[in-house]
Tab-separated table of N, CA and C in Angstrom:
chain	number	residue	atom	x	y	z
A	3	UNK	N	-16.622	152.250	-15.855
A	3	UNK	CA	-16.546	151.277	-14.777
A	3	UNK	C	-15.142	151.309	-14.168
A	4	UNK	N	-14.130	151.382	-15.017
A	4	UNK	CA	-12.755	151.375	-14.537
A	4	UNK	C	-12.462	152.583	-13.655
A	5	UNK	N	-12.997	153.718	-14.039
A	5	UNK	CA	-12.709	154.950	-13.306
A	5	UNK	C	-13.524	155.088	-12.023
A	6	UNK	N	-14.392	154.132	-11.746
A	6	UNK	CA	-15.183	154.160	-10.515
A	6	UNK	C	-14.400	153.639	-9.311
A	7	UNK	N	-13.191	153.100	-9.536
A	7	UNK	CA	-12.390	152.578	-8.434
A	7	UNK	C	-11.076	153.343	-8.333
A	8	UNK	N	-10.521	153.379	-7.158
A	8	UNK	CA	-9.246	154.061	-6.950
A	8	UNK	C	-8.121	153.427	-7.744
A	9	UNK	N	-8.090	152.094	-7.751
A	9	UNK	CA	-7.028	151.416	-8.503
A	9	UNK	C	-7.202	151.633	-10.001
A	10	UNK	N	-8.439	151.680	-10.465
A	10	UNK	CA	-8.705	151.943	-11.878
A	10	UNK	C	-8.258	153.339	-12.279
A	11	UNK	N	-8.549	154.309	-11.428
A	11	UNK	CA	-8.123	155.690	-11.708
A	11	UNK	C	-6.601	155.791	-11.699
A	12	UNK	N	-5.946	155.127	-10.754
A	12	UNK	CA	-4.483	155.157	-10.685
A	12	UNK	C	-3.877	154.507	-11.921
A	13	UNK	N	-4.443	153.369	-12.332
A	13	UNK	CA	-3.950	152.687	-13.525
A	13	UNK	C	-4.093	153.568	-14.750
A	14	UNK	N	-5.263	154.153	-14.926
A	14	UNK	CA	-5.491	154.987	-16.108
A	14	UNK	C	-4.593	156.217	-16.095
A	15	UNK	N	-4.340	156.789	-14.936
A	15	UNK	CA	-3.431	157.928	-14.847
A	15	UNK	C	-2.030	157.557	-15.295
A	16	UNK	N	-1.531	156.424	-14.796
A	16	UNK	CA	-0.196	155.954	-15.177
A	16	UNK	C	-0.160	155.579	-16.658
A	17	UNK	N	-1.200	154.879	-17.107
A	17	UNK	CA	-1.270	154.479	-18.514
A	17	UNK	C	-1.259	155.705	-19.423
A	18	UNK	N	-2.080	156.688	-19.110
A	18	UNK	CA	-2.145	157.891	-19.947
A	18	UNK	C	-0.813	158.630	-19.977
A	19	UNK	N	-0.124	158.700	-18.846
A	19	UNK	CA	1.191	159.357	-18.827
A	19	UNK	C	2.169	158.658	-19.766
A	20	UNK	N	2.176	157.340	-19.724
A	20	UNK	CA	3.084	156.587	-20.589
A	20	UNK	C	2.634	156.691	-22.044
A	21	UNK	N	1.348	156.457	-22.279
A	21	UNK	CA	0.813	156.434	-23.645
A	21	UNK	C	1.036	157.765	-24.361
A	22	UNK	N	0.706	158.858	-23.709
A	22	UNK	CA	0.816	160.156	-24.369
A	22	UNK	C	2.255	160.658	-24.467
A	23	UNK	N	3.201	159.949	-23.853
A	23	UNK	CA	4.601	160.330	-24.006
A	23	UNK	C	5.151	159.902	-25.370
A	24	UNK	N	4.558	158.862	-25.995
A	24	UNK	CA	5.067	158.404	-27.292
A	24	UNK	C	4.017	158.381	-28.399
A	25	UNK	N	2.732	158.461	-28.073
A	25	UNK	CA	1.701	158.295	-29.094
A	25	UNK	C	1.716	159.361	-30.186
A	26	UNK	N	2.035	160.628	-29.911
A	26	UNK	CA	2.078	161.589	-31.028
A	26	UNK	C	3.122	161.209	-32.086
A	27	UNK	N	4.271	160.707	-31.656
A	27	UNK	CA	5.300	160.297	-32.624
A	27	UNK	C	4.832	159.090	-33.438
A	28	UNK	N	4.177	158.140	-32.771
A	28	UNK	CA	3.665	156.960	-33.469
A	28	UNK	C	2.586	157.375	-34.465
A	29	UNK	N	1.709	158.285	-34.066
A	29	UNK	CA	0.648	158.756	-34.969
A	29	UNK	C	1.248	159.432	-36.201
A	30	UNK	N	2.304	160.199	-36.028
A	30	UNK	CA	2.982	160.826	-37.174
A	30	UNK	C	3.533	159.763	-38.119
A	31	UNK	N	4.168	158.741	-37.560
A	31	UNK	CA	4.700	157.655	-38.389
A	31	UNK	C	3.581	156.909	-39.117
A	32	UNK	N	2.457	156.715	-38.442
A	32	UNK	CA	1.324	156.033	-39.075
A	32	UNK	C	0.786	156.833	-40.254
A	33	UNK	N	0.734	158.147	-40.113
A	33	UNK	CA	0.255	158.991	-41.212
A	33	UNK	C	1.203	158.926	-42.417
A	34	UNK	N	2.480	158.757	-42.146
A	34	UNK	CA	3.476	158.742	-43.215
A	34	UNK	C	3.641	157.370	-43.868
A	35	UNK	N	3.292	156.314	-43.151
A	35	UNK	CA	3.569	154.974	-43.642
A	35	UNK	C	2.378	154.050	-43.381
A	36	UNK	N	1.579	153.771	-44.417
A	36	UNK	CA	0.402	152.909	-44.241
A	36	UNK	C	0.737	151.488	-43.779
A	37	UNK	N	1.891	150.970	-44.163
A	37	UNK	CA	2.273	149.626	-43.716
A	37	UNK	C	2.519	149.628	-42.210
A	38	UNK	N	3.207	150.648	-41.714
A	38	UNK	CA	3.438	150.778	-40.276
A	38	UNK	C	2.106	150.884	-39.534
A	39	UNK	N	1.170	151.620	-40.117
A	39	UNK	CA	-0.159	151.778	-39.501
A	39	UNK	C	-0.835	150.416	-39.335
A	40	UNK	N	-0.744	149.566	-40.352
A	40	UNK	CA	-1.354	148.246	-40.259
A	40	UNK	C	-0.647	147.355	-39.243
A	41	UNK	N	0.673	147.470	-39.162
A	41	UNK	CA	1.428	146.687	-38.169
A	41	UNK	C	0.993	147.084	-36.764
A	42	UNK	N	0.868	148.388	-36.516
A	42	UNK	CA	0.422	148.860	-35.201
A	42	UNK	C	-0.986	148.342	-34.920
A	43	UNK	N	-1.859	148.430	-35.904
A	43	UNK	CA	-3.242	147.965	-35.717
A	43	UNK	C	-3.277	146.479	-35.383
A	44	UNK	N	-2.514	145.674	-36.106
A	44	UNK	CA	-2.499	144.233	-35.839
A	44	UNK	C	-1.881	143.920	-34.481
A	45	UNK	N	-0.939	144.746	-34.054
A	45	UNK	CA	-0.272	144.516	-32.780
A	45	UNK	C	-1.167	144.832	-31.592
A	46	UNK	N	-1.947	145.906	-31.679
A	46	UNK	CA	-2.745	146.303	-30.516
A	46	UNK	C	-4.136	145.685	-30.473
A	47	UNK	N	-4.593	145.092	-31.570
A	47	UNK	CA	-5.938	144.498	-31.582
A	47	UNK	C	-6.120	143.422	-30.513
A	48	UNK	N	-5.176	142.488	-30.327
A	48	UNK	CA	-5.382	141.495	-29.259
A	48	UNK	C	-5.479	142.129	-27.871
A	49	UNK	N	-4.671	143.159	-27.619
A	49	UNK	CA	-4.715	143.815	-26.313
A	49	UNK	C	-6.068	144.490	-26.094
A	50	UNK	N	-6.562	145.174	-27.103
A	50	UNK	CA	-7.862	145.833	-26.970
A	50	UNK	C	-8.974	144.810	-26.795
A	51	UNK	N	-8.832	143.666	-27.450
A	51	UNK	CA	-9.837	142.608	-27.298
A	51	UNK	C	-9.883	142.082	-25.870
A	52	UNK	N	-8.705	141.932	-25.241
A	52	UNK	CA	-8.705	141.436	-23.867
A	52	UNK	C	-9.353	142.455	-22.919
A	53	UNK	N	-9.196	143.730	-23.221
A	53	UNK	CA	-9.824	144.748	-22.370
A	53	UNK	C	-11.345	144.698	-22.461
A	54	UNK	N	-11.864	144.199	-23.594
A	54	UNK	CA	-13.316	144.113	-23.734
A	54	UNK	C	-13.920	143.092	-22.776
A	55	UNK	N	-13.082	142.233	-22.187
A	55	UNK	CA	-13.569	141.271	-21.192
A	55	UNK	C	-14.278	142.009	-20.056
A	56	UNK	N	-13.789	143.182	-19.723
A	56	UNK	CA	-14.379	143.951	-18.621
A	56	UNK	C	-15.834	144.338	-18.883
A	57	UNK	N	-16.252	144.330	-20.144
A	57	UNK	CA	-17.651	144.639	-20.464
A	57	UNK	C	-18.603	143.530	-20.029
A	58	UNK	N	-18.083	142.340	-19.796
A	58	UNK	CA	-18.936	141.183	-19.528
A	58	UNK	C	-18.864	140.679	-18.094
A	59	UNK	N	-18.195	141.411	-17.229
A	59	UNK	CA	-18.093	140.984	-15.839
A	59	UNK	C	-18.694	142.045	-14.932
A	60	UNK	N	-19.202	141.606	-13.815
A	60	UNK	CA	-19.718	142.545	-12.829
A	60	UNK	C	-18.623	142.887	-11.835
A	61	UNK	N	-18.272	144.141	-11.778
A	61	UNK	CA	-17.226	144.574	-10.852
A	61	UNK	C	-17.896	145.437	-9.795
A	62	UNK	N	-17.950	144.895	-8.577
A	62	UNK	CA	-18.653	145.586	-7.503
A	62	UNK	C	-17.724	146.112	-6.419
A	63	UNK	N	-16.423	145.852	-6.558
A	63	UNK	CA	-15.520	146.288	-5.493
A	63	UNK	C	-14.128	146.568	-6.048
A	64	UNK	N	-13.356	147.213	-5.205
A	64	UNK	CA	-11.962	147.504	-5.546
A	64	UNK	C	-11.178	146.213	-5.755
A	65	UNK	N	-11.453	145.205	-4.920
A	65	UNK	CA	-10.749	143.923	-5.026
A	65	UNK	C	-11.051	143.223	-6.341
A	66	UNK	N	-12.294	143.270	-6.780
A	66	UNK	CA	-12.642	142.649	-8.052
A	66	UNK	C	-11.949	143.363	-9.210
A	67	UNK	N	-11.916	144.694	-9.156
A	67	UNK	CA	-11.250	145.453	-10.213
A	67	UNK	C	-9.765	145.098	-10.268
A	68	UNK	N	-9.124	145.016	-9.096
A	68	UNK	CA	-7.716	144.629	-9.061
A	68	UNK	C	-7.515	143.222	-9.612
A	69	UNK	N	-8.389	142.307	-9.232
A	69	UNK	CA	-8.278	140.930	-9.712
A	69	UNK	C	-8.397	140.837	-11.225
A	70	UNK	N	-9.439	141.444	-11.776
A	70	UNK	CA	-9.621	141.417	-13.227
A	70	UNK	C	-8.499	142.174	-13.930
A	71	UNK	N	-8.101	143.301	-13.387
A	71	UNK	CA	-7.045	144.099	-13.998
A	71	UNK	C	-5.725	143.349	-14.045
A	72	UNK	N	-5.348	142.746	-12.933
A	72	UNK	CA	-4.105	141.973	-12.888
A	72	UNK	C	-4.200	140.771	-13.825
A	73	UNK	N	-5.361	140.135	-13.849
A	73	UNK	CA	-5.551	139.002	-14.759
A	73	UNK	C	-5.388	139.398	-16.220
A	74	UNK	N	-5.936	140.530	-16.604
A	74	UNK	CA	-5.831	140.992	-17.989
A	74	UNK	C	-4.397	141.395	-18.316
A	75	UNK	N	-3.722	142.027	-17.378
A	75	UNK	CA	-2.314	142.385	-17.591
A	75	UNK	C	-1.479	141.118	-17.787
A	76	UNK	N	-1.703	140.105	-16.954
A	76	UNK	CA	-0.966	138.844	-17.088
A	76	UNK	C	-1.291	138.146	-18.408
A	77	UNK	N	-2.550	138.201	-18.826
A	77	UNK	CA	-2.947	137.625	-20.105
A	77	UNK	C	-2.190	138.294	-21.251
A	78	UNK	N	-2.086	139.622	-21.201
A	78	UNK	CA	-1.363	140.350	-22.243
A	78	UNK	C	0.133	140.064	-22.211
A	79	UNK	N	0.704	139.966	-21.024
A	79	UNK	CA	2.130	139.611	-20.918
A	79	UNK	C	2.355	138.230	-21.540
A	80	UNK	N	1.450	137.316	-21.270
A	80	UNK	CA	1.558	135.984	-21.865
A	80	UNK	C	1.472	136.018	-23.376
A	81	UNK	N	0.542	136.789	-23.908
A	81	UNK	CA	0.361	136.863	-25.362
A	81	UNK	C	1.523	137.540	-26.067
A	82	UNK	N	2.021	138.615	-25.484
A	82	UNK	CA	3.023	139.423	-26.172
A	82	UNK	C	4.463	139.029	-25.874
A	83	UNK	N	4.710	138.366	-24.758
A	83	UNK	CA	6.094	138.051	-24.382
A	83	UNK	C	6.336	136.556	-24.186
A	84	UNK	N	5.505	135.897	-23.376
A	84	UNK	CA	5.754	134.494	-23.039
A	84	UNK	C	5.525	133.586	-24.244
A	85	UNK	N	4.401	133.722	-24.912
A	85	UNK	CA	4.112	132.861	-26.066
A	85	UNK	C	5.167	133.009	-27.164
A	86	UNK	N	5.538	134.240	-27.566
A	86	UNK	CA	6.608	134.348	-28.573
A	86	UNK	C	7.940	133.763	-28.094
A	87	UNK	N	8.266	133.932	-26.823
A	87	UNK	CA	9.510	133.376	-26.300
A	87	UNK	C	9.497	131.852	-26.391
A	88	UNK	N	8.387	131.245	-26.053
A	88	UNK	CA	8.266	129.779	-26.139
A	88	UNK	C	8.409	129.330	-27.587
A	89	UNK	N	7.776	130.040	-28.504
A	89	UNK	CA	7.862	129.692	-29.926
A	89	UNK	C	9.302	129.804	-30.413
A	90	UNK	N	9.989	130.859	-30.025
A	90	UNK	CA	11.387	131.043	-30.441
A	90	UNK	C	12.265	129.917	-29.896
A	91	UNK	N	12.086	129.559	-28.637
A	91	UNK	CA	12.875	128.480	-28.042
A	91	UNK	C	12.605	127.164	-28.770
A	92	UNK	N	11.350	126.866	-29.053
A	92	UNK	CA	11.009	125.617	-29.749
A	92	UNK	C	11.608	125.597	-31.154
A	93	UNK	N	11.545	126.733	-31.859
A	93	UNK	CA	12.119	126.795	-33.206
A	93	UNK	C	13.630	126.620	-33.161
A	94	UNK	N	14.277	127.227	-32.181
A	94	UNK	CA	15.732	127.064	-32.039
A	94	UNK	C	16.099	125.611	-31.778
A	95	UNK	N	15.301	124.943	-30.959
A	95	UNK	CA	15.574	123.533	-30.655
A	95	UNK	C	15.461	122.690	-31.926
A	96	UNK	N	14.454	122.985	-32.756
A	96	UNK	CA	14.283	122.225	-34.005
A	96	UNK	C	15.396	122.515	-34.980
A	97	UNK	N	15.835	123.763	-35.036
A	97	UNK	CA	16.905	124.135	-35.959
A	97	UNK	C	18.224	123.495	-35.526
A	98	UNK	N	18.467	123.467	-34.227
A	98	UNK	CA	19.716	122.875	-33.718
A	98	UNK	C	19.784	121.365	-33.985
A	99	UNK	N	18.647	120.704	-34.055
A	99	UNK	CA	18.610	119.258	-34.316
A	99	UNK	C	18.950	118.944	-35.758
A	100	UNK	N	18.752	119.905	-36.632
A	100	UNK	CA	18.963	119.649	-38.072
A	100	UNK	C	20.404	119.623	-38.417
């Protein structure tokens, strides 16, 4: 479904270029260190879960694909960057009060 749109093809092209630039090194580290492998698995599971949202929506146009794609990217940015930043700030505030 993603590759049926121009924006989807462009995204996947850019994603693959970035992903394959570092994934062989990560795969080597995973083979050497089972703990690292589990950390990677736990880290990427939420991102892969958000991508599964696309299985449950009807995408009939380029605009819909862009909308869902941008929404999923923002959701992941929130999960991986904004939420941890908020937690760190709140913890610092509590520690400073002590």
